[in-house]
mmCIF file of C-alpha atoms in Angstrom:
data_model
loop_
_atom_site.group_PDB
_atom_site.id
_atom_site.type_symbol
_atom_site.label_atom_id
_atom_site.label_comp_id
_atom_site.label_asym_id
_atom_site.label_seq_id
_atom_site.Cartn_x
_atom_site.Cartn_y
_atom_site.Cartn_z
ATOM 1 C CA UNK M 23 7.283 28.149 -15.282
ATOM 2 C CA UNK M 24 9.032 29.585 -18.211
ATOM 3 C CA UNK M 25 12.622 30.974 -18.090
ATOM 4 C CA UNK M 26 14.574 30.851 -15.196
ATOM 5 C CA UNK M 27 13.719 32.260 -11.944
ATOM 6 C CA UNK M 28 16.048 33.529 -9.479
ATOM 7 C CA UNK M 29 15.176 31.897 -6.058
ATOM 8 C CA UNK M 30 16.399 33.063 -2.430
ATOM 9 C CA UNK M 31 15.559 31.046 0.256
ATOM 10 C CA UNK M 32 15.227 33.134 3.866
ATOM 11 C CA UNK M 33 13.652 33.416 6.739
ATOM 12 C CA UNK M 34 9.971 34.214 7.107
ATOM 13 C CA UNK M 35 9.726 37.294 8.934
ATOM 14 C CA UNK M 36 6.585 39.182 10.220
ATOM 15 C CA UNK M 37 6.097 41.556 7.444
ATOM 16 C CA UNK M 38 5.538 38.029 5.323
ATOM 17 C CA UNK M 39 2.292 37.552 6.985
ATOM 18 C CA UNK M 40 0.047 38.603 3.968
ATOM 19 C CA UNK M 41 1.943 37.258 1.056
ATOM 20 C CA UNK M 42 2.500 33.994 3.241
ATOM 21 C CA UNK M 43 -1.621 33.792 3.952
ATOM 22 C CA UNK M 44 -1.634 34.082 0.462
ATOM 23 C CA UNK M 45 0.695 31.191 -0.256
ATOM 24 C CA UNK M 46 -0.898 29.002 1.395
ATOM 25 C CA UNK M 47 -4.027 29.304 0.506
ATOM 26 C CA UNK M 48 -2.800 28.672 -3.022
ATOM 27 C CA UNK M 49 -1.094 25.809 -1.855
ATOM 28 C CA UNK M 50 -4.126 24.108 -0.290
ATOM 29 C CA UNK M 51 -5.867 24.926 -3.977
ATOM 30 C CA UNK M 52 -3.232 23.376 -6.023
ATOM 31 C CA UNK M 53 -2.790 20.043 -4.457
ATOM 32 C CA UNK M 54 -4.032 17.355 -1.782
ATOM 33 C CA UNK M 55 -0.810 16.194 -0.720
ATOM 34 C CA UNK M 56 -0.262 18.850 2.178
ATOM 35 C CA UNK M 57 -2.743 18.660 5.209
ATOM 36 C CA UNK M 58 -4.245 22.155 4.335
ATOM 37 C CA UNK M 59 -8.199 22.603 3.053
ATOM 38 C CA UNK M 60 -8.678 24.629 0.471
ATOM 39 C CA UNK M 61 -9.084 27.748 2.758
ATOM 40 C CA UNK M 62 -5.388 27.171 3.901
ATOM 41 C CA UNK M 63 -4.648 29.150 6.810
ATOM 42 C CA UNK M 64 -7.302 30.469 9.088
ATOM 43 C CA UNK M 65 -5.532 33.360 10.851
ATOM 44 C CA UNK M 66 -5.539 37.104 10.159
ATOM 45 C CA UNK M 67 -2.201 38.246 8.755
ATOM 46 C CA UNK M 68 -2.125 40.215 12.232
ATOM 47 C CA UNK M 69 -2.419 37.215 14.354
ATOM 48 C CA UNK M 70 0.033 35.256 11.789
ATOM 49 C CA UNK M 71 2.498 38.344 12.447
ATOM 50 C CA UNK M 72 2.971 37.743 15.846
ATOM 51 C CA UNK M 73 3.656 33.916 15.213
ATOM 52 C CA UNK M 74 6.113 34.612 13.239
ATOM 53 C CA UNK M 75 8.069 37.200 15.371
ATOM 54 C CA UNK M 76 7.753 34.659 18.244
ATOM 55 C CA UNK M 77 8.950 32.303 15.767
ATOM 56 C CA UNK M 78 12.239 34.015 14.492
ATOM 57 C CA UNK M 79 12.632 33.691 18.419
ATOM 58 C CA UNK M 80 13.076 30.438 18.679
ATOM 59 C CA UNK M 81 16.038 28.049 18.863
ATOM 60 C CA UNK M 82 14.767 24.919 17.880
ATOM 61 C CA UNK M 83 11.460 25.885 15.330
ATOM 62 C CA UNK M 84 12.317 27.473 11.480
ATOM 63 C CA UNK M 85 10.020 28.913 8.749
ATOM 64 C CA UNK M 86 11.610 29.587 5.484
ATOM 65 C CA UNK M 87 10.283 31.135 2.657
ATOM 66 C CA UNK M 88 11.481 30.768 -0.996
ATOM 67 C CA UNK M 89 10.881 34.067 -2.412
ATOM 68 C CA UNK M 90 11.319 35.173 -6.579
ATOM 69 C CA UNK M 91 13.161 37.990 -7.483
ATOM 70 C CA UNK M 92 9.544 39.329 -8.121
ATOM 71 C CA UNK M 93 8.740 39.106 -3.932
ATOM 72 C CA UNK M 94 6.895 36.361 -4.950
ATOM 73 C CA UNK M 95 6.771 33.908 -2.210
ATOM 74 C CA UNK M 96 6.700 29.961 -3.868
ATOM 75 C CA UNK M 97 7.736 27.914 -1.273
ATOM 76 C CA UNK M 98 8.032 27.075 2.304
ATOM 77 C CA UNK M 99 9.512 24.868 4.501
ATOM 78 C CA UNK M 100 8.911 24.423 8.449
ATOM 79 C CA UNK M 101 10.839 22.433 11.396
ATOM 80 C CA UNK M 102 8.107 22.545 14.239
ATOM 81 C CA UNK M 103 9.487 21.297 18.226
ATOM 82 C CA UNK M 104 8.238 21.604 21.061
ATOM 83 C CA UNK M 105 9.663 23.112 23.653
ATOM 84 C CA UNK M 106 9.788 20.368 26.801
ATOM 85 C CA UNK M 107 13.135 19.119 27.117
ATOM 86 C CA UNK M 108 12.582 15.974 26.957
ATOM 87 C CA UNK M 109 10.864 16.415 23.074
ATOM 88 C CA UNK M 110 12.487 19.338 22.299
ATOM 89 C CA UNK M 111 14.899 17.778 19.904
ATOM 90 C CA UNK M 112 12.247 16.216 17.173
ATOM 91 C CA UNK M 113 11.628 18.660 14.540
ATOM 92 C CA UNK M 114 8.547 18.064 12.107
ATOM 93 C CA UNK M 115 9.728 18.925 8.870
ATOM 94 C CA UNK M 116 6.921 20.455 6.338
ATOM 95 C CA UNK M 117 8.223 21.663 2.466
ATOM 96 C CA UNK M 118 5.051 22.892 0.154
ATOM 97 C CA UNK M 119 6.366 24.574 -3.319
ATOM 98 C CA UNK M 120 3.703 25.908 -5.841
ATOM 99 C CA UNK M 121 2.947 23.519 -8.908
ATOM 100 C CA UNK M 122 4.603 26.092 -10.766
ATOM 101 C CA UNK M 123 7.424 25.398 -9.364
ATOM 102 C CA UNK M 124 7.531 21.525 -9.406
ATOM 103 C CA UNK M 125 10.357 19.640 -10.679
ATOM 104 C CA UNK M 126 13.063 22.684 -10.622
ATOM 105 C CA UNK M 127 15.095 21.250 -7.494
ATOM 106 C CA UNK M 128 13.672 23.875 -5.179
ATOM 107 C CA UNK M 129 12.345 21.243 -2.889
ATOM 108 C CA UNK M 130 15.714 20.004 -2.876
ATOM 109 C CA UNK M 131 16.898 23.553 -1.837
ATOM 110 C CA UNK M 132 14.537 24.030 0.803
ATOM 111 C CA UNK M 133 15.279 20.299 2.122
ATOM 112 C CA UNK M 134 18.938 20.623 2.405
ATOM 113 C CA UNK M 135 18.653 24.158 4.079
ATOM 114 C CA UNK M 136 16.646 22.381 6.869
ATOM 115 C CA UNK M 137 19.288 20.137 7.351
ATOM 116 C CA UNK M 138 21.789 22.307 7.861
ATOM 117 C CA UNK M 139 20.155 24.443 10.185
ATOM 118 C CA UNK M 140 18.914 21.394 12.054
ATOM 119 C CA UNK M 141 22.872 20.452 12.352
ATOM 120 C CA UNK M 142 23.883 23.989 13.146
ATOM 121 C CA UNK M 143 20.941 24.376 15.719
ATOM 122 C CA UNK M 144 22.770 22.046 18.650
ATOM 123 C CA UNK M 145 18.953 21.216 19.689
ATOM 124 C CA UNK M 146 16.941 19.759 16.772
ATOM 125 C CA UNK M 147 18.656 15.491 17.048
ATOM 126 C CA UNK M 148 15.682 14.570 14.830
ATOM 127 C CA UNK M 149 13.695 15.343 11.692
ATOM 128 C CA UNK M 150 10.755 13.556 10.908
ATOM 129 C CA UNK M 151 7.675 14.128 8.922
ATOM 130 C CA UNK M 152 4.326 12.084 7.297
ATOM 131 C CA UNK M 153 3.829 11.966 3.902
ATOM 132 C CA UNK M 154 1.024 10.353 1.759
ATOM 133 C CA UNK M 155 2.813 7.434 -0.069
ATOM 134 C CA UNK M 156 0.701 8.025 -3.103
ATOM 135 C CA UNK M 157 2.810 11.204 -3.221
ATOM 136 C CA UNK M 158 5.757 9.931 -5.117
ATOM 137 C CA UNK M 159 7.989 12.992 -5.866
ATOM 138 C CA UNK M 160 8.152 13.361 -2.268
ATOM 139 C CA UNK M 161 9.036 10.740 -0.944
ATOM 140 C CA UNK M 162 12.113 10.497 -3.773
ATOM 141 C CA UNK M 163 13.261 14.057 -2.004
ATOM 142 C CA UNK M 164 12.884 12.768 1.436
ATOM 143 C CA UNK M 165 15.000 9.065 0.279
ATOM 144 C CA UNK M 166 17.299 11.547 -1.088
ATOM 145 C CA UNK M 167 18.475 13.280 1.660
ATOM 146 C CA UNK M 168 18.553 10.176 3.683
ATOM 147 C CA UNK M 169 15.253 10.031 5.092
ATOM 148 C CA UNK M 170 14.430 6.435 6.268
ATOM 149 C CA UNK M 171 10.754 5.248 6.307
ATOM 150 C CA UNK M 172 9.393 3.829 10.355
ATOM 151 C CA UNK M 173 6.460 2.698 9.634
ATOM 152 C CA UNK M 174 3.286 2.974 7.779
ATOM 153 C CA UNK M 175 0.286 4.782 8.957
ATOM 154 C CA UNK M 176 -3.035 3.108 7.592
ATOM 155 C CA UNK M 177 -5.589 5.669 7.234
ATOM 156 C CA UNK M 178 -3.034 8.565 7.883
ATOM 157 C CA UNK M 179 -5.275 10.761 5.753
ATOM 158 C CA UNK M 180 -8.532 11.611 3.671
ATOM 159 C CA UNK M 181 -7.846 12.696 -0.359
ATOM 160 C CA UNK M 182 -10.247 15.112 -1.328
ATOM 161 C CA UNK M 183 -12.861 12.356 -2.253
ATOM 162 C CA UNK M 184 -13.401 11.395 1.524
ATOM 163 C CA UNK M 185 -11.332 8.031 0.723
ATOM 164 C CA UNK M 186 -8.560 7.418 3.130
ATOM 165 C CA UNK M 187 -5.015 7.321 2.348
ATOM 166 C CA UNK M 188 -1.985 5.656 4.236
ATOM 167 C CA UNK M 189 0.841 7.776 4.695
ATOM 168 C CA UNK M 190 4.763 7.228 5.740
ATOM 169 C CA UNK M 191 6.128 8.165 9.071
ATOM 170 C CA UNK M 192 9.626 9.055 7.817
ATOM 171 C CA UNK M 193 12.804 10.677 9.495
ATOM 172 C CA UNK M 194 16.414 11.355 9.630
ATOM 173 C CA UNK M 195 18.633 11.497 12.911
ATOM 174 C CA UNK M 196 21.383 14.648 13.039
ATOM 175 C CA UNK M 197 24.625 13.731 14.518
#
C-alpha cells in the first residue's frame, strides 16, 4: 500500500453482499491463515443479502467491514453467538484484512471496535477465537488486547500442503 488510506470501519449491510463475496474470496487467495479455500464464500450475493439483513438484526452477532475511501472493502471482522441462552454470551471473534493492508494497525482497529461493542452489547460475556500459532502477527494482536491463550489444539488445521497445523484456543472475558 502506498500513501495513506483513509479507513472507516462500519457495519456490513445488505447492499455489501457483492463487494463482500468479493473480499473474501481474495482473502482465501492471499493467505492460509483464515479457514476459507480459495473459493471463499459459497453463497450468491442474494442469499448472502439476506444474512446480512438478519444479521444487522441481531443483538449479540456483528459483521464489520473496513471500507477505503475508494468503497473498497479491506477488512472484516465478525463476533458469531448463538442464540440459546445458555451460550448466547460467547462470541467467536474472526478479523481477515487484505495483505495490502498488513502491518498498518487496521487489525488493531477492527479488534478494539469488537471490544467495545462486545462491552456495549450487555449479552456477548465472552470473546474467543482459534488461531494457527504459526500465525505470529496474530496472535501479537490478540496478546495485545488481552487475549489469554486456553489451550492448544493439536491438529486444529490443514496448511495448504495437506500437513496439519496446531492452533490456539484463545479468549478474553467482558466485564
Amino acid at each position: 500500500m502506498s500513501g495513506a488510506v483513509e479507513i472507516q470501519l462500519r457495519q456490513a449491510q445488505a447492499k455489501d453482499a457483492a463487494a463482500l463475496l468479493h473480499l473474501m474470496q481474495q482473502l482465501g487467495s492471499e493467505t492460509e491463515f483464515i479457514a476459507l479455500d480459495r473459493v471463499g464464500m459459497d453463497l450468491t450475493p442474494d442469499f448472502l443479502s439476506h444474512q446480512l439483513t438478519a444479521l444487522e438484526e441481531s443483538p449479540n452477532n456483528l459483521l464489520l467491514v473496513a471500507e477505503t475511501s475508494d468503497g473498497d472493502l479491506v477488512g472484516t471482522a465478525s463476533v458469531t453467538a448463538d442464540s440459546d441462552p445458555r451460550t448466547r454470551h460467547i462470541g467467536e471473534v474472526g478479523i481477515a484484512v487484505l495483505q495490502e493492508f498488513w502491518g498498518n494497525g487496521l487489525g488493531s482497529l477492527l479488534l478494539d471496535e469488537v471490544i467495545y461493542w462486545a462491552e456495549q452489547s450487555e449479552i456477548i460475556r465472552r470473546l474467543e477465537l482459534t488461531v494457527q500459532i504459526r500465525n505470529e502477527r496474530a496472535v501479537a494482536l490478540y496478546r495485545k488486547f488481552d487475549f489469554h491463550t486456553e489451550g492448544q489444539l493439536a491438529r486444529g488445521a490443514r496448511a495448504d500442503d495437506g500437513s496439519f497445523v496446531d492452533v490456539w484456543l484463545m479468549s478474553r472475558l467482558i466485564d
